[in-house]
CSV table of C-alpha atoms in Angstrom, one decimal:
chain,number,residue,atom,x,y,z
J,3,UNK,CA,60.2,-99.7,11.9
J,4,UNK,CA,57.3,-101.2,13.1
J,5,UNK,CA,54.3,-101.3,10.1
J,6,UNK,CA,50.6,-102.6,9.9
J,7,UNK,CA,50.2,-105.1,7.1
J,8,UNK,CA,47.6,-107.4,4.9
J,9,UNK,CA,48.5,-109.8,2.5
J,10,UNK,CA,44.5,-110.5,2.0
J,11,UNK,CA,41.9,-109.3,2.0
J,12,UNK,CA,39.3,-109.9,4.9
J,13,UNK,CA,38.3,-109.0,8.5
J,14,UNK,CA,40.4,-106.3,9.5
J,15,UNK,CA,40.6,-108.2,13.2
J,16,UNK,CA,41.8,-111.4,11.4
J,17,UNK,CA,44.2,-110.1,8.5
J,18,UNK,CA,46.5,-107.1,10.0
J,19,UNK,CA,49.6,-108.0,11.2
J,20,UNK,CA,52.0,-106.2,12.9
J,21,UNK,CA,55.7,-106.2,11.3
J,22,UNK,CA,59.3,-104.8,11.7
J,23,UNK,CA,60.5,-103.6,8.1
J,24,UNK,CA,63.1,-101.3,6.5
J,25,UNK,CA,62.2,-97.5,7.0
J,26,UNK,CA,62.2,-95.3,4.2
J,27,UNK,CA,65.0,-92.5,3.3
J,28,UNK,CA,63.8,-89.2,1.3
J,29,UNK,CA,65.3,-88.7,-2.1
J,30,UNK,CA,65.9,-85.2,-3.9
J,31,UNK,CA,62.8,-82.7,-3.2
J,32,UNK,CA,60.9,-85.7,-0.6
J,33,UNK,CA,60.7,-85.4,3.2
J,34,UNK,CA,60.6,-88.3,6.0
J,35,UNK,CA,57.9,-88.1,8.3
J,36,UNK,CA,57.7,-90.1,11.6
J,37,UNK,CA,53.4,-90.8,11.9
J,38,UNK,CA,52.5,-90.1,15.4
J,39,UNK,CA,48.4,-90.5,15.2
J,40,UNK,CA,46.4,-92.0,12.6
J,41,UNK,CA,42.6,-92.3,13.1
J,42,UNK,CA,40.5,-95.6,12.3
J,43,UNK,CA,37.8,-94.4,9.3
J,44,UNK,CA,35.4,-96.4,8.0
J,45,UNK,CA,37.4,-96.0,4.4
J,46,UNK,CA,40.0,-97.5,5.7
J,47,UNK,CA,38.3,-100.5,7.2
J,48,UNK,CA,36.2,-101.2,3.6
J,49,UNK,CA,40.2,-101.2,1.8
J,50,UNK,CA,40.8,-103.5,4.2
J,51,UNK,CA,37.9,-105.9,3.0
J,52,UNK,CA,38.7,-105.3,-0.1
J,53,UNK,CA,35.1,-103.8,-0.6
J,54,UNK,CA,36.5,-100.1,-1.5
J,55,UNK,CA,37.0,-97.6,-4.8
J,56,UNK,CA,40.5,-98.7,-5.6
J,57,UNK,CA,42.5,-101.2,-3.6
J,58,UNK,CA,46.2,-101.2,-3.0
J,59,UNK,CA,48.9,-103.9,-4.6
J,60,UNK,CA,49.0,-106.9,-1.6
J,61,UNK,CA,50.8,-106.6,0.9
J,62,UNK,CA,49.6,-103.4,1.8
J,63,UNK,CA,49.9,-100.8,4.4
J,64,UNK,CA,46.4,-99.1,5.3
J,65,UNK,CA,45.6,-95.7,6.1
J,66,UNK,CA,44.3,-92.4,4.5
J,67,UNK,CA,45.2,-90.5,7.0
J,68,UNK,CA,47.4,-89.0,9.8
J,69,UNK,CA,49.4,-86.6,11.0
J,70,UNK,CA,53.4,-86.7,12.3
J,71,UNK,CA,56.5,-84.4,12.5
J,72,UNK,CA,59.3,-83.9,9.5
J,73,UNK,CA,62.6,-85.9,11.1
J,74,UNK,CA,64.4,-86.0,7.5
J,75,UNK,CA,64.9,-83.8,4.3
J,76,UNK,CA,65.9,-84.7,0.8
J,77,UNK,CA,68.4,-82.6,-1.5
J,78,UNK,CA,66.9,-79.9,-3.1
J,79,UNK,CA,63.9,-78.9,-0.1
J,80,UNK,CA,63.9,-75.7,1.0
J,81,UNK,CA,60.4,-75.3,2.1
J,82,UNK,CA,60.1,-77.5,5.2
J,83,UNK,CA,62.3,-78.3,7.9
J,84,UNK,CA,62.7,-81.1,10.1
J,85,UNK,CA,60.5,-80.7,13.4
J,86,UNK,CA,57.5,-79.6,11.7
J,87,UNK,CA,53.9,-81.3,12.4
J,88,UNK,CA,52.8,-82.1,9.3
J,89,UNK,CA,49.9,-84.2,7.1
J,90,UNK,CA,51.4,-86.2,4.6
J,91,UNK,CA,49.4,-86.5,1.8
J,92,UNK,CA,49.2,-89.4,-0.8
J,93,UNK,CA,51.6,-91.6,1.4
J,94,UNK,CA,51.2,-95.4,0.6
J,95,UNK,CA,49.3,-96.1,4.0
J,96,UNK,CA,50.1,-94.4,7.2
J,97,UNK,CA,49.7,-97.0,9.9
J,98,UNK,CA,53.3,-97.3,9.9
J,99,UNK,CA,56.1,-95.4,11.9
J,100,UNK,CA,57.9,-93.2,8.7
J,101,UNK,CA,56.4,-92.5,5.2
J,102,UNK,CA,58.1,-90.5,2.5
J,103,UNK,CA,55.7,-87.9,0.7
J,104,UNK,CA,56.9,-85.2,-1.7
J,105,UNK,CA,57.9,-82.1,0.3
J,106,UNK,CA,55.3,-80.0,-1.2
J,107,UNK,CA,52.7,-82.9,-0.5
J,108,UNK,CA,53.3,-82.4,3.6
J,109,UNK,CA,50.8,-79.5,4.9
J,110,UNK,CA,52.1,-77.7,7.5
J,111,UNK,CA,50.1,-77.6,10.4
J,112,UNK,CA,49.4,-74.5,12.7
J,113,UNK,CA,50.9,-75.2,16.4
J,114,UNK,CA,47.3,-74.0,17.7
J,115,UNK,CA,45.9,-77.2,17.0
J,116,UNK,CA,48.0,-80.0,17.6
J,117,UNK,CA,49.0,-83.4,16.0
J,118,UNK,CA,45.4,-85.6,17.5
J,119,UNK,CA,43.0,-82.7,15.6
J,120,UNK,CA,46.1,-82.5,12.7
J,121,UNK,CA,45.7,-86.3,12.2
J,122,UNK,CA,41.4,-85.8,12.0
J,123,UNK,CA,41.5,-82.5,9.9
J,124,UNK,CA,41.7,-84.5,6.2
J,125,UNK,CA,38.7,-87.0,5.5
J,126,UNK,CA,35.7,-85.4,7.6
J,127,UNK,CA,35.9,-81.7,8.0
J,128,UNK,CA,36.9,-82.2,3.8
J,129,UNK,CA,33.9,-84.0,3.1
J,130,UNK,CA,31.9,-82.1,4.9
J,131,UNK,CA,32.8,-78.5,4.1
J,132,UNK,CA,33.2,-79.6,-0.1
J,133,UNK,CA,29.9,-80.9,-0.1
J,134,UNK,CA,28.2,-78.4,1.7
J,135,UNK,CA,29.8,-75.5,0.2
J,136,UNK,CA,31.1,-76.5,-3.3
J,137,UNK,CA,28.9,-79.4,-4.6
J,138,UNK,CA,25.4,-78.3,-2.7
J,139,UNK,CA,26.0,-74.6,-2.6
J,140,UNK,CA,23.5,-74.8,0.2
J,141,UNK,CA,22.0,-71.5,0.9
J,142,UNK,CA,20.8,-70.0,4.0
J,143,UNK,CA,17.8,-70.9,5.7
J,144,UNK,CA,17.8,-74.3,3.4
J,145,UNK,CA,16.7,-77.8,5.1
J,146,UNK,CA,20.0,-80.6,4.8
J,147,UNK,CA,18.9,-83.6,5.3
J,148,UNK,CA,21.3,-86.3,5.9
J,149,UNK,CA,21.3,-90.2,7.8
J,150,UNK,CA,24.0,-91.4,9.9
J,151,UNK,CA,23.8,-88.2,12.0
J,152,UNK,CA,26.3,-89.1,15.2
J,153,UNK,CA,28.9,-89.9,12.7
J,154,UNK,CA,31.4,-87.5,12.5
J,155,UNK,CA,30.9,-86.5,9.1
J,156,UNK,CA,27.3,-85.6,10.7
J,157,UNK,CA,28.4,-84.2,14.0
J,158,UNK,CA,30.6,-81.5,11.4
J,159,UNK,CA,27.6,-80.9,8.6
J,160,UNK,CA,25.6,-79.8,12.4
J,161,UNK,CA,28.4,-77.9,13.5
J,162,UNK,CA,28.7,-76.4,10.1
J,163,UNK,CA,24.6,-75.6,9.9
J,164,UNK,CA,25.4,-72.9,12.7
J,165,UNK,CA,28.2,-71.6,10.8
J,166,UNK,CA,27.1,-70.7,7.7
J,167,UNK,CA,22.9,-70.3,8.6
J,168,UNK,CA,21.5,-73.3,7.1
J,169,UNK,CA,18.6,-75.8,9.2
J,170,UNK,CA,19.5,-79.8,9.5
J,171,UNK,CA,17.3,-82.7,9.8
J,172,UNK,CA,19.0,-85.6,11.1
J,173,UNK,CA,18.1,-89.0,11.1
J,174,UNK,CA,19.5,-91.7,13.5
J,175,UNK,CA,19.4,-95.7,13.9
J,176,UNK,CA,19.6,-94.8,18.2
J,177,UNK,CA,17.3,-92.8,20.9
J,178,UNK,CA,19.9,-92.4,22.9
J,179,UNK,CA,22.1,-89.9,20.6
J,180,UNK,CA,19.4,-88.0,20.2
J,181,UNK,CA,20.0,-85.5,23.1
J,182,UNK,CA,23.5,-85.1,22.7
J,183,UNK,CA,23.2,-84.3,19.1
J,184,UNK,CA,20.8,-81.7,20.2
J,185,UNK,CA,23.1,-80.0,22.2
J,186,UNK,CA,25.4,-80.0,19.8
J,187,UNK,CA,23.2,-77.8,17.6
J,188,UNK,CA,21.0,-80.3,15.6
J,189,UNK,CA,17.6,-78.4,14.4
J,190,UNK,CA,15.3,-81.4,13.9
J,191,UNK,CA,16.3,-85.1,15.0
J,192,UNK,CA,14.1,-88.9,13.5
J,193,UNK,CA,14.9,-91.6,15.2
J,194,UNK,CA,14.9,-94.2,12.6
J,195,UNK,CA,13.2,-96.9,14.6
J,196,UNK,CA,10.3,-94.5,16.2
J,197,UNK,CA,8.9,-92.6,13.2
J,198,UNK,CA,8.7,-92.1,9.5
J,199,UNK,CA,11.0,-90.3,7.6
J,200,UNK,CA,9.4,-89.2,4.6
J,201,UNK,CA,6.6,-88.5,6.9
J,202,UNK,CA,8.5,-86.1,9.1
J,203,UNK,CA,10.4,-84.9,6.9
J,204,UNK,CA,7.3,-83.3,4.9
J,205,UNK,CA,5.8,-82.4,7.7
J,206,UNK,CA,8.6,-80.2,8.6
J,207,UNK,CA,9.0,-78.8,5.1
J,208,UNK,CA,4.9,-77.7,4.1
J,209,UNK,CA,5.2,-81.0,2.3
J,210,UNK,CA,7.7,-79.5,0.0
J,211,UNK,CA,10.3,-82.1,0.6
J,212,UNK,CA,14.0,-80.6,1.2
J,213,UNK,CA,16.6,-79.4,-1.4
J,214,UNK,CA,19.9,-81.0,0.0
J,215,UNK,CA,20.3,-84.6,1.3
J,216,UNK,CA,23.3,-86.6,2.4
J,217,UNK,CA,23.2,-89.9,2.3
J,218,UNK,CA,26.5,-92.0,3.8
J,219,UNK,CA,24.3,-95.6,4.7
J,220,UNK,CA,22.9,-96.6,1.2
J,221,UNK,CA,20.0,-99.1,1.4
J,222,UNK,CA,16.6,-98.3,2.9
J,223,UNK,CA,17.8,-95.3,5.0
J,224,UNK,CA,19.2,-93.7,2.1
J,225,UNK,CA,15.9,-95.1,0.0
J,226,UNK,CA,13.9,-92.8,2.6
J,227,UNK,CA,16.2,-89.3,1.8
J,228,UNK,CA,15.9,-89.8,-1.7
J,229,UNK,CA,12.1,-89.9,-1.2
J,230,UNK,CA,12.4,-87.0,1.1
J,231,UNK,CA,13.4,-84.7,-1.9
J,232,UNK,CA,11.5,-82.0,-3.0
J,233,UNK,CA,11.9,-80.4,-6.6
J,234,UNK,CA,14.9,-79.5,-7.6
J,235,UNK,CA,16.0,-81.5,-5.0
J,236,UNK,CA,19.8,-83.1,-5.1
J,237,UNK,CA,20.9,-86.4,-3.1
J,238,UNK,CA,25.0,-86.7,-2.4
J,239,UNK,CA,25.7,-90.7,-1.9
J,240,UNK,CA,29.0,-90.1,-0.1
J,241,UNK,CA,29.2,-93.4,1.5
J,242,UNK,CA,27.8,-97.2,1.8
J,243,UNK,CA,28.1,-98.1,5.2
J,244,UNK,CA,24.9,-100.9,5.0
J,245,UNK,CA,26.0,-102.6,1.8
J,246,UNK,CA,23.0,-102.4,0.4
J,247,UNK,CA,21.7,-101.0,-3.1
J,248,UNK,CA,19.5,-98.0,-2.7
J,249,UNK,CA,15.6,-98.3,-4.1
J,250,UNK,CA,14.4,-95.4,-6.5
J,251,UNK,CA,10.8,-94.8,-7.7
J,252,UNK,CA,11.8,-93.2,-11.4
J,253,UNK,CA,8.8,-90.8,-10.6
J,254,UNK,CA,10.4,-89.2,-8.0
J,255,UNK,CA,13.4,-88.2,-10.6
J,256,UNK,CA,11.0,-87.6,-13.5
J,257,UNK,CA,8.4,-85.4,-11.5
J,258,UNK,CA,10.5,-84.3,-9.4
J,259,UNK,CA,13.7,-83.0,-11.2
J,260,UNK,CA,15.2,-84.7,-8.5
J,261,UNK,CA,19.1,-85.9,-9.0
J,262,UNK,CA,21.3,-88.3,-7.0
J,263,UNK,CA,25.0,-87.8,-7.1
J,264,UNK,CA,28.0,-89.9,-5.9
J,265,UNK,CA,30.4,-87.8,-4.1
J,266,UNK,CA,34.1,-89.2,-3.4
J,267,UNK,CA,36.9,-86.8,-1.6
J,268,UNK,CA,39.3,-88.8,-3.6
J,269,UNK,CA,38.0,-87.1,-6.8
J,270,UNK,CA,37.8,-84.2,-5.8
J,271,UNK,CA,41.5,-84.5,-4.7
J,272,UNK,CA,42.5,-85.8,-7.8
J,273,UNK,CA,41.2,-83.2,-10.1
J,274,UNK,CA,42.2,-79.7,-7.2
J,275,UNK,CA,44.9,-77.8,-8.4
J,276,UNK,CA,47.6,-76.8,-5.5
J,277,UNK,CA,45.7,-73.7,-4.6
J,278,UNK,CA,42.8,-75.1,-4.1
J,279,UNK,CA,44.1,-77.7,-1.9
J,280,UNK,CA,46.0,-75.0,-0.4
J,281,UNK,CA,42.8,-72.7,0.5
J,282,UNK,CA,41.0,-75.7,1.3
J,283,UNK,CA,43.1,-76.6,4.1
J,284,UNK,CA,43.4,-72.8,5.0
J,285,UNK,CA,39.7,-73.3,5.8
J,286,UNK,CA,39.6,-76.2,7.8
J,287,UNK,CA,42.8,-75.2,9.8
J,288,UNK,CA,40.7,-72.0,10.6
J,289,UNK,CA,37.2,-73.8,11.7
J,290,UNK,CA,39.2,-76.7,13.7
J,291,UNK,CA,40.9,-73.7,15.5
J,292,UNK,CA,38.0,-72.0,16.2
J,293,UNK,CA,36.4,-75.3,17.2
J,294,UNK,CA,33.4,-75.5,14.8
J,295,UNK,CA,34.9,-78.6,13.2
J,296,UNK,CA,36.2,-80.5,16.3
J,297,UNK,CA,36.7,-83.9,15.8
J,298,UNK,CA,35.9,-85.9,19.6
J,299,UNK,CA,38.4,-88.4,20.2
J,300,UNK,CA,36.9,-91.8,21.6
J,301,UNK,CA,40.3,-94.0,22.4
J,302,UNK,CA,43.9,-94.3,21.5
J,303,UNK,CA,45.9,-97.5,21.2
J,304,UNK,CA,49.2,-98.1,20.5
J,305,UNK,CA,50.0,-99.1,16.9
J,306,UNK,CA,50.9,-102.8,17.9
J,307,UNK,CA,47.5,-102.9,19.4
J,308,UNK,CA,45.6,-102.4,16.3
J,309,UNK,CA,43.8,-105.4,16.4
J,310,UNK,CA,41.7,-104.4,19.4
J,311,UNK,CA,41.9,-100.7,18.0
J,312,UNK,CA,39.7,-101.6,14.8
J,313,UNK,CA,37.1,-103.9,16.7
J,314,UNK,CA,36.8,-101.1,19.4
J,315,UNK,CA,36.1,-98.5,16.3
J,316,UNK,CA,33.6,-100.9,15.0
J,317,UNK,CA,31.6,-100.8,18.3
J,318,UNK,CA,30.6,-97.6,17.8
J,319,UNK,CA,29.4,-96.9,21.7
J,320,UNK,CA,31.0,-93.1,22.1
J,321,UNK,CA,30.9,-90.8,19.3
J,322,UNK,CA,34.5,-90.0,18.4
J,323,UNK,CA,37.4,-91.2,16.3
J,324,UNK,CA,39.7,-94.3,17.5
J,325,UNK,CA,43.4,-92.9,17.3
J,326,UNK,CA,46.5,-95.5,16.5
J,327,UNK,CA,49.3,-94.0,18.3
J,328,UNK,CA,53.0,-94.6,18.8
């Protein structure tokens, strides 16, 4: 089968290779799976670089996520059968043909929504539901605030503002998103490089600041939410897309009552118990069906292509997630 691999660690252009190796068989109470789309996240690009929360034994096999159909049973599985579209969870990367997952580890997937939105429905309608709902509680009416706003997780905490009755302020690095992000149901839209955030942001909020802020850059931009807080107020670093360390005045936590909080999907995978993951996926099954948490799909390539897959994910020109297919 064919398989992406990296012996090092480096520029995910330079150090993926494509190679032909051994496929997998199931053992007692494991299912094979043949991966038919697997989307390019930033995760899985920072693994790559070695610059992520825990890194893989070299060689290694990236990706967190995909989706793909059941073409083998083990002894002993009773509860899935072979032609089912699944998500295999916990797989040892999935930009490969075949994984083998515990049976009870492949969520099956409604037929309404199909393997491309199957293969999306795990890292960013997760993180974006979890935080909202479980670790910000955000109530109705509440200001989010939250940076990198055209990114996907972004595009779903705007979809999911509508939803359940809460307002967003979204901050951008780009003009030009601006209007499509309105459209899309954003209630108040910075532009990064036109005005100032904390600024705005007051001004929006009676100078009370905001309760709720996402941050997924780090750096200045999430320097700028964490000033933006009001009392009370909690920050969620979900992500560290600039590399850079984030700059805190201690008075703003002190005065404030403000908090800043790391929030990894990982964790809160780790710690779930089988029904929550269960209801969890219940829930996004239900709002990808109903198209609130829609993932856009930029380009596909062919898994032998992934060079030009992960430099074209990179670029970042069309909102929407770069598929590797095949």
């Amino acid at each position: 089968m064919r398989a992406v691999r990296f012996a090092s660690f480096g520029e995910p252009a330079d150090v993926l290779t494509v190679e032909n190796i051994p496929a997998p068989q199931p053992g007692p109470n494991q299912v094979l799976v043949r991966i038919q789309v697997r989307p390019i996240n930033p995760s899985d690009l920072f693994v790559i670089r070695g610059l992520y929360g825990a890194l893989p034994r070299l060689p290694a096999v990236p990706g967190f996520e995909g989706a793909g159909v059941i073409v083998g049973v083990g002894e002993g599985v009773i509860n899935r059968t072979i032609g089912q579209l699944v998500i295999p969870m916990g797989a040892p990367g999935l930009w490969q043909e075949y994984v083998v997952v515990p049976a009870d580890r492949a969520i099956p997937v409604p037929g309404e929504i199909g393997d491309r939105q199957a293969a999306t429905a795990l890292v960013n309608p997760a993180t974006a539901w979890l935080m909202l709902t479980e670790t910000l509680r955000v109530e109705p009416g509440e200001w989010v605030l939250q940076n990198a706003a055209n990114s996907i997780v972004g595009r779903h905490v705007i979809r999911l503002a509508q939803r359940l009755g809460f307002r967003t302020i979204n901050v951008v690095r780009r003009r030009e998103v601006m209007d499509d992000l309105r459209a899309l149901g954003a209630h108040e839209l910075i532009c990064e490089q036109d005005e100032q955030v904390v600024a705005r942001v007051h001004a929006l909020t009676g100078g009370k600041g905001v309760r709720y802020a996402l941050d997924s850059v780090g750096g200045a931009s999430g320097s700028r939410l964490a000033a933006s807080l009001g009392v009370g107020g909690m920050m969620l670093v979900y992500g560290a897309i600039a590399g850079e360390p984030l700059t805190i005045h201690p008075g703003m936590l002190l005065f404030r009552s403000a908090s800043i909080r790391g929030w990894w999907l990982t964790h809160w995978f780790q710690n779930a118990t089988p029904e929550q993951v269960q209801t969890l996926f219940a829930t996004l099954f239900g709002l990808i069906a109903d198209g609130t948490l829609t993932t856009p799909i930029a380009a596909e390539y062919d898994l032998s292509d992934v060079r030009e897959a992960v430099i074209a994910a990179e670029r970042k020109t069309h909102a929407g997630k770069v598929l590797l297919v095949g």
